[in-house]
Every structure is written in structure tokens, then in C-alpha cells.
Amino acid sequence: MRRVTTVTNTRELAHPAREEIRLEGILHALSDPMRMRVVRALATTEDELSCSHFVLPVTKSTTTHHFRVLRESGVIQQVYRGTAKMNGLRRADLDALFPGLLDSILEAASREAGRLGDEA
Amino acid sequence: MRRVTTVTNTRELAHPAREEIRLEGILHALSDPMRMRVVRALATTEDELSCSHFVLPVTKSTTTHHFRVLRESGVIQQVYRGTAKMNGLRRADLDALFPGLLDSILEAASREAGRLGDEA
DNA sequence: CGCTTCGTACGATAGCTCTCGTAGTACGGG
DNA sequence: CCCGTACTACGAGAGCTATCGTACGAAGCG
């Protein structure tokens, strides 16, 4: 029952620092179809998207799990905004660490989607 | 006891066709340190390298396992040459499917290795 | 103060995966 | 024909992972 005086958010989320991000972790995170889907959606916009914005064919707890994997691997950043949890790609960090990598992977994903008829 | 009349190799290895290669599978294959190590070594040369050329800190059966994962995901091609099994990157196929992807990942791996002091 | 919406925590389960050891097959050389 | 080298197959174990369901907490709305 601790009272909070600030208007802003209390719930904090642990993110790896830029230097802690590992290529291995990124590749692993993106090797799951659900997570790749999320990242591709995030890449299409500058805005942050809420978790509930995504409609994945899995339950909500599983979705939470995937977002956590993405956050802990350093691919996305998450912040609470009211009841919603907003998600954004860590573009600056990823580009600084591995220039061109994210774009190559996104391009590859897009290519494959097109090739397999998923479109987009 | 089947006798073979041909002089060339009998043992065939199953490889995915180019169109069967999946990005997901590639990323997963490369998200393992041992396998990334192998791929990085293969990328440094045009030649094919035998499995025994690699000295990984795991047993031989584990090594066999990793090579199989790489082959089945379409990252490498393998062929028997006498008692040896030669390995080569499937550069042409990968570049055709996902232009720039392999190089970006290799570059990222190299960057991280440098950053972490592994050198090379 | 309830109610709703959004997301989390926890426990469970099935399946995969990395690892090993042992036993075995294929090839080439003497 | 036997032996050594190179790699495989199989079985097993420990650990991770994707998934679910249920129960819960946090924020906002009326």
C-alpha cells in the first residue's frame, strides 16, 4: 500500500545497457516468428506501440513473455504509460553497436514474407 | 554388405533447396556461439574446410550436431571427400535470398569480437 | 468505491537443444 | 585383411523455451 507522490510512472523495467547487448541474444530473439512479427511492426513506425496493439495468435501471458525476451536482449525498450506498456525499437543503440544489421535483417524478413506470399 | 561400383561418394547429405531456406532458421543457427565461430571461420576463406579443422571446446559428437544444424538450416553445404567431410558457406544461395544479410551478421560478429577483446 | 482494461507473476507442461559417452560405419593405407 | 582416422548414430541427461491457465496488481473511469 505504499503511496506514490509523483504523477509519473513508478513501475520500472530493467533494460540492458548498450554495451551489454549481445549479437547472440539479438539473433536468438529474432529467430522466433512471434517476436520477429513484433519487431517488424515496430520498425514501420517512429511511434511507440502498446503491447495490446499487437494481435498475436498466442495468449496474453505468452505475449508478455516474448516482449520480455525482446527487452532483455536489448532489441526493444519498454516503458509504462498509464495502464499501457509502450514499446519501441532501440534503433540508436543497435545501429551504434552493429551498423546496418537491423536493416539487413528487416529487409531479409520483408523479402521472405514477400516470397512466401505473406505480403508486406 | 551392399557393394558399390562407383568410385565417387556414396554417402549423401540432405540439404534444403535454396527456396526452402528460412530466415528464422538462419538466425537460430547463428545464435549459438559454437556455430557462429564455425561460420566466421568459413567466411575467411574460399576453400572448404573439414570438420576436424575446427577445434571447438566440445566433443566430436556435439560438433557433428552443430554442423548438422548449420547444414539443415541452409547456412553451409557439406560433402564427403574420402573420410573427411568438407564444409563451405552457401554464399550464393544466401546472397540470392537475403542480399547483404550474411555480411551484416559477419560484420556484427567481428565488431562484437573486437569490442569484447576476442580480437579478429 | 467498484468496474474495466492492461499487463504481470507463478506454476505447469511439452518439446526442443546442447552436451556427453559409447558404440559403430565408411574410407584409405599398408 | 587389418588398422587408424574421420565422422555418425543412438541414448541419455540437464536446461532452456514456448505455451497455457489462473490469479493477481496498477491505472483510469465513472
Coordinates of C-alpha atoms (C1' of nucleotides) in Angstrom, one line a residue:
Chain A
M1 CA 0.0 0.0 0.0
R2 CA 2.9 2.4 -0.5
R3 CA 1.6 5.8 -1.6
V4 CA 3.3 7.5 -4.5
T5 CA 3.5 11.2 -4.7
T6 CA 4.8 11.6 -8.2
V7 CA 2.5 11.8 -11.1
T8 CA 4.7 9.9 -13.4
N9 CA 5.4 6.2 -13.5
T10 CA 6.6 4.1 -10.7
R11 CA 7.0 0.7 -12.3
E12 CA 10.5 0.5 -13.7
L13 CA 11.7 -2.1 -16.3
A14 CA 15.2 -3.5 -16.4
H15 CA 17.0 -2.9 -19.7
P16 CA 20.5 -4.0 -20.7
A17 CA 22.9 -1.1 -21.2
R18 CA 24.1 -0.6 -24.7
E19 CA 27.4 -2.3 -24.1
E20 CA 25.6 -5.3 -22.6
I21 CA 23.7 -6.1 -25.7
R22 CA 25.0 -9.3 -27.4
L23 CA 24.7 -10.3 -31.0
E24 CA 23.9 -13.8 -30.0
G25 CA 21.0 -12.5 -27.9
I26 CA 19.6 -10.4 -30.8
L27 CA 19.8 -13.3 -33.2
H28 CA 18.1 -15.6 -30.8
A29 CA 15.4 -13.0 -30.0
L30 CA 14.7 -12.6 -33.7
S31 CA 14.7 -16.3 -34.5
D32 CA 11.2 -16.6 -33.1
P33 CA 8.3 -15.8 -35.6
M34 CA 6.2 -14.0 -33.0
R35 CA 9.0 -11.8 -31.9
M36 CA 10.1 -11.1 -35.5
R37 CA 6.5 -10.1 -36.2
V38 CA 6.5 -7.6 -33.3
V39 CA 9.9 -6.2 -34.4
R40 CA 8.8 -5.8 -38.0
A41 CA 5.7 -3.9 -36.8
L42 CA 7.7 -1.7 -34.6
A43 CA 10.1 -0.9 -37.5
T44 CA 7.3 0.5 -39.6
T45 CA 6.7 3.5 -37.3
E46 CA 8.5 6.0 -35.2
D47 CA 5.9 5.9 -32.6
E48 CA 5.9 3.6 -29.6
L49 CA 3.2 0.9 -29.7
S50 CA 1.4 -0.6 -26.8
C51 CA 1.6 -4.3 -26.2
S52 CA -2.2 -4.6 -26.8
H53 CA -1.7 -3.1 -30.2
F54 CA -0.4 -6.4 -31.4
V55 CA -2.7 -9.3 -32.1
L56 CA -0.7 -12.4 -31.9
P57 CA -2.1 -15.9 -32.1
V58 CA -1.0 -16.7 -28.5
T59 CA -2.3 -15.8 -25.1
K60 CA -1.5 -12.7 -23.3
S61 CA 0.9 -14.3 -20.9
T62 CA 2.9 -15.7 -23.8
T63 CA 2.9 -12.3 -25.4
T64 CA 4.3 -10.8 -22.2
H65 CA 7.0 -13.5 -22.3
H66 CA 8.0 -12.5 -25.8
F67 CA 8.2 -8.8 -25.0
R68 CA 10.4 -9.6 -22.1
V69 CA 12.8 -11.6 -24.3
L70 CA 12.9 -8.7 -26.7
R71 CA 13.6 -6.2 -24.0
E72 CA 16.2 -8.3 -22.2
S73 CA 18.1 -9.0 -25.4
G74 CA 18.2 -5.2 -26.0
V75 CA 16.1 -5.2 -29.1
I76 CA 13.3 -3.1 -27.7
Q77 CA 12.7 -0.6 -24.9
Q78 CA 9.6 -0.6 -22.8
V79 CA 8.0 2.0 -20.7
Y80 CA 4.7 2.2 -18.8
R81 CA 2.3 4.9 -19.9
G82 CA -0.7 4.7 -17.7
T83 CA -2.0 1.2 -17.9
A84 CA -0.4 0.6 -21.2
K85 CA 3.1 -0.5 -21.8
M86 CA 4.7 1.2 -24.8
N87 CA 7.3 -0.5 -27.0
G88 CA 9.9 0.9 -29.2
L89 CA 12.9 -0.4 -31.1
R90 CA 16.3 0.5 -29.7
R91 CA 17.4 1.7 -33.1
A92 CA 20.1 4.1 -31.9
D93 CA 21.8 1.5 -29.7
L94 CA 21.5 -1.2 -32.3
D95 CA 22.8 0.9 -35.1
A96 CA 25.7 2.1 -33.0
L97 CA 26.7 -1.4 -32.0
F98 CA 26.0 -3.1 -35.3
P99 CA 25.6 -0.7 -38.1
G100 CA 23.3 -2.0 -40.8
L101 CA 22.5 -5.2 -39.0
L102 CA 18.9 -4.4 -38.1
D103 CA 18.1 -3.1 -41.5
S104 CA 19.6 -6.1 -43.2
I105 CA 17.5 -8.4 -41.0
L106 CA 14.4 -6.4 -41.5
E107 CA 15.0 -6.4 -45.2
A108 CA 15.5 -10.1 -45.2
A109 CA 12.3 -10.6 -43.3
S110 CA 10.4 -8.5 -45.7
R111 CA 11.9 -10.3 -48.6
E112 CA 11.0 -13.7 -47.2
A113 CA 7.5 -12.5 -46.3
G114 CA 7.0 -11.4 -49.9
R115 CA 8.5 -14.6 -51.3
L116 CA 6.2 -16.7 -49.1
G117 CA 3.1 -14.7 -50.1
D118 CA 2.6 -13.1 -46.7
E119 CA 2.9 -9.7 -48.3
A120 CA 4.3 -6.7 -46.7
Chain B
M1 CA 27.0 -55.6 -47.3
R2 CA 25.9 -53.8 -50.5
R3 CA 28.7 -53.4 -52.9
V4 CA 29.2 -50.1 -54.6
T5 CA 30.6 -49.9 -58.1
T6 CA 31.1 -46.2 -58.4
V7 CA 34.4 -44.6 -57.4
T8 CA 32.8 -41.4 -56.1
N9 CA 31.0 -40.8 -52.9
T10 CA 28.0 -42.8 -51.8
R11 CA 27.1 -41.1 -48.6
E12 CA 24.7 -38.3 -49.5
L13 CA 23.8 -35.5 -47.2
A14 CA 20.4 -33.8 -47.2
H15 CA 20.5 -30.1 -47.8
P16 CA 17.5 -27.8 -48.0
A17 CA 16.9 -26.3 -51.5
R18 CA 17.5 -22.6 -51.8
E19 CA 13.8 -21.8 -51.6
E20 CA 13.4 -23.9 -48.5
I21 CA 15.9 -21.8 -46.5
R22 CA 14.2 -19.8 -43.8
L23 CA 15.4 -16.6 -42.2
E24 CA 14.2 -17.9 -38.9
G25 CA 16.4 -21.0 -39.3
I26 CA 19.4 -18.9 -40.2
L27 CA 19.1 -16.6 -37.2
H28 CA 18.6 -19.5 -34.9
A29 CA 21.6 -21.4 -36.3
L30 CA 23.8 -18.3 -35.9
S31 CA 22.5 -17.6 -32.3
D32 CA 24.8 -20.3 -31.0
P33 CA 28.4 -19.3 -30.2
M34 CA 29.9 -22.5 -31.4
R35 CA 28.1 -22.3 -34.7
M36 CA 28.9 -18.6 -35.1
R37 CA 32.5 -19.5 -34.6
V38 CA 32.4 -22.1 -37.4
V39 CA 30.7 -19.8 -39.8
R40 CA 33.1 -17.0 -39.1
A41 CA 36.0 -19.3 -39.8
L42 CA 34.4 -20.5 -43.0
A43 CA 33.8 -16.9 -44.1
T44 CA 37.5 -16.2 -44.0
T45 CA 38.3 -18.5 -46.9
E46 CA 37.1 -19.6 -50.3
D47 CA 38.2 -23.2 -49.5
E48 CA 36.1 -25.8 -48.0
L49 CA 37.2 -26.8 -44.5
S50 CA 37.0 -30.3 -43.0
C51 CA 35.1 -30.7 -39.7
S52 CA 38.3 -31.8 -38.0
H53 CA 39.9 -28.5 -39.0
F54 CA 37.9 -26.8 -36.3
V55 CA 38.9 -27.1 -32.6
L56 CA 35.8 -26.4 -30.6
P57 CA 35.6 -26.8 -26.8
V58 CA 33.1 -29.6 -27.1
T59 CA 33.2 -33.2 -28.0
K60 CA 33.1 -34.6 -31.5
S61 CA 29.6 -35.7 -31.3
T62 CA 28.5 -32.3 -30.3
T63 CA 30.5 -30.8 -33.1
T64 CA 28.6 -33.2 -35.5
H65 CA 25.4 -31.9 -34.1
H66 CA 26.3 -28.2 -34.7
F67 CA 27.4 -28.9 -38.3
R68 CA 24.1 -30.7 -38.9
V69 CA 22.1 -27.7 -37.6
L70 CA 24.1 -25.4 -39.9
R71 CA 23.5 -27.7 -42.9
E72 CA 19.8 -28.2 -42.2
S73 CA 19.3 -24.5 -41.8
G74 CA 20.9 -23.9 -45.2
V75 CA 23.9 -21.9 -43.9
I76 CA 26.6 -24.4 -45.0
Q77 CA 26.9 -27.2 -47.5
Q78 CA 28.7 -30.4 -46.7
V79 CA 30.2 -33.1 -48.8
Y80 CA 32.2 -36.1 -48.1
R81 CA 35.7 -36.2 -49.5
G82 CA 37.3 -39.5 -48.6
T83 CA 37.0 -39.9 -44.9
A84 CA 36.8 -36.2 -44.4
K85 CA 33.6 -34.1 -44.5
M86 CA 34.2 -30.7 -46.2
N87 CA 32.2 -27.7 -45.2
G88 CA 31.5 -24.5 -47.1
L89 CA 29.3 -21.5 -46.7
R90 CA 26.3 -21.4 -49.1
R91 CA 27.2 -17.8 -50.0
A92 CA 25.5 -17.8 -53.4
D93 CA 22.2 -19.1 -52.0
L94 CA 22.2 -16.8 -49.0
D95 CA 23.2 -13.7 -51.0
A96 CA 20.4 -14.5 -53.6
L97 CA 17.8 -14.9 -50.9
F98 CA 18.9 -12.2 -48.5
P99 CA 21.4 -9.8 -50.1
G100 CA 23.7 -8.3 -47.6
L101 CA 22.4 -10.3 -44.6
L102 CA 25.3 -12.6 -44.2
D103 CA 27.8 -9.9 -44.5
S104 CA 26.0 -7.7 -42.0
I105 CA 25.9 -10.5 -39.5
L106 CA 29.6 -11.4 -40.0
E107 CA 30.5 -7.8 -39.7
A108 CA 28.4 -7.5 -36.5
A109 CA 30.1 -10.6 -35.1
S110 CA 33.5 -9.3 -36.0
R111 CA 32.7 -5.9 -34.3
E112 CA 31.5 -7.6 -31.2
A113 CA 34.5 -9.9 -31.0
G114 CA 36.7 -6.8 -31.3
R115 CA 34.7 -4.9 -28.7
L116 CA 34.9 -7.8 -26.3
G117 CA 38.6 -8.2 -26.8
D118 CA 38.5 -11.5 -28.6
E119 CA 40.2 -9.9 -31.5
A120 CA 39.7 -10.9 -35.1
Chain C
dC1 C1' -15.6 2.8 -4.2
dG2 C1' -16.4 -0.6 -7.8
dC3 C1' -15.5 -2.0 -12.6
dT4 C1' -12.8 -2.5 -16.6
dT5 C1' -8.6 -2.7 -19.1
dC6 C1' -3.9 -3.8 -19.4
dG7 C1' -0.4 -6.3 -18.2
dT8 C1' 2.4 -9.4 -14.6
dA9 C1' 3.6 -13.5 -11.7
dC10 C1' 3.6 -18.1 -10.9
dG11 C1' 3.1 -22.9 -11.8
dA12 C1' 2.8 -26.5 -15.1
dT13 C1' 3.8 -29.0 -19.3
dA14 C1' 5.5 -30.5 -23.6
dG15 C1' 9.2 -30.0 -26.6
dC16 C1' 13.4 -28.7 -28.1
dT17 C1' 18.6 -28.3 -27.6
dC18 C1' 23.2 -28.6 -26.1
dT19 C1' 26.0 -31.7 -24.2
dC20 C1' 28.2 -36.1 -23.4
dG21 C1' 29.7 -41.1 -23.9
dT22 C1' 29.8 -45.3 -26.1
dA23 C1' 29.4 -48.0 -30.0
dG24 C1' 29.6 -48.2 -34.8
dT25 C1' 30.3 -47.3 -40.0
dA26 C1' 33.0 -45.5 -44.1
dC27 C1' 37.1 -44.7 -46.3
dG28 C1' 42.1 -45.1 -47.3
dG29 C1' 46.7 -47.2 -46.4
dG30 C1' 49.7 -50.7 -45.5
Chain D
dC1 C1' 42.7 -58.1 -44.4
dC2 C1' 43.6 -55.3 -40.5
dC3 C1' 44.2 -50.8 -38.6
dG4 C1' 43.8 -45.9 -37.9
dT5 C1' 41.3 -41.7 -38.9
dA6 C1' 37.0 -39.2 -39.5
dC7 C1' 32.7 -38.8 -38.6
dT8 C1' 27.8 -40.8 -37.3
dA9 C1' 24.0 -42.8 -34.6
dC10 C1' 21.9 -43.5 -30.5
dG11 C1' 20.6 -42.9 -26.0
dA12 C1' 20.6 -40.0 -22.0
dG13 C1' 20.6 -36.0 -19.1
dA14 C1' 20.3 -31.1 -17.8
dG15 C1' 18.5 -27.0 -19.0
dC16 C1' 16.1 -23.8 -21.6
dT17 C1' 11.7 -22.2 -24.0
dA18 C1' 7.1 -21.5 -25.8
dT19 C1' 2.9 -22.2 -24.4
dC20 C1' -1.1 -22.1 -21.4
dG21 C1' -4.3 -21.0 -17.3
dT22 C1' -5.4 -18.9 -13.2
dA23 C1' -4.8 -15.4 -10.1
dC24 C1' -3.3 -11.0 -9.2
dG25 C1' -1.7 -5.8 -9.3
dA26 C1' -1.9 -1.0 -11.3
dA27 C1' -4.1 2.7 -13.5
dG28 C1' -8.1 5.1 -15.0
dC29 C1' -13.2 6.0 -15.3
dG30 C1' -17.5 6.8 -13.6

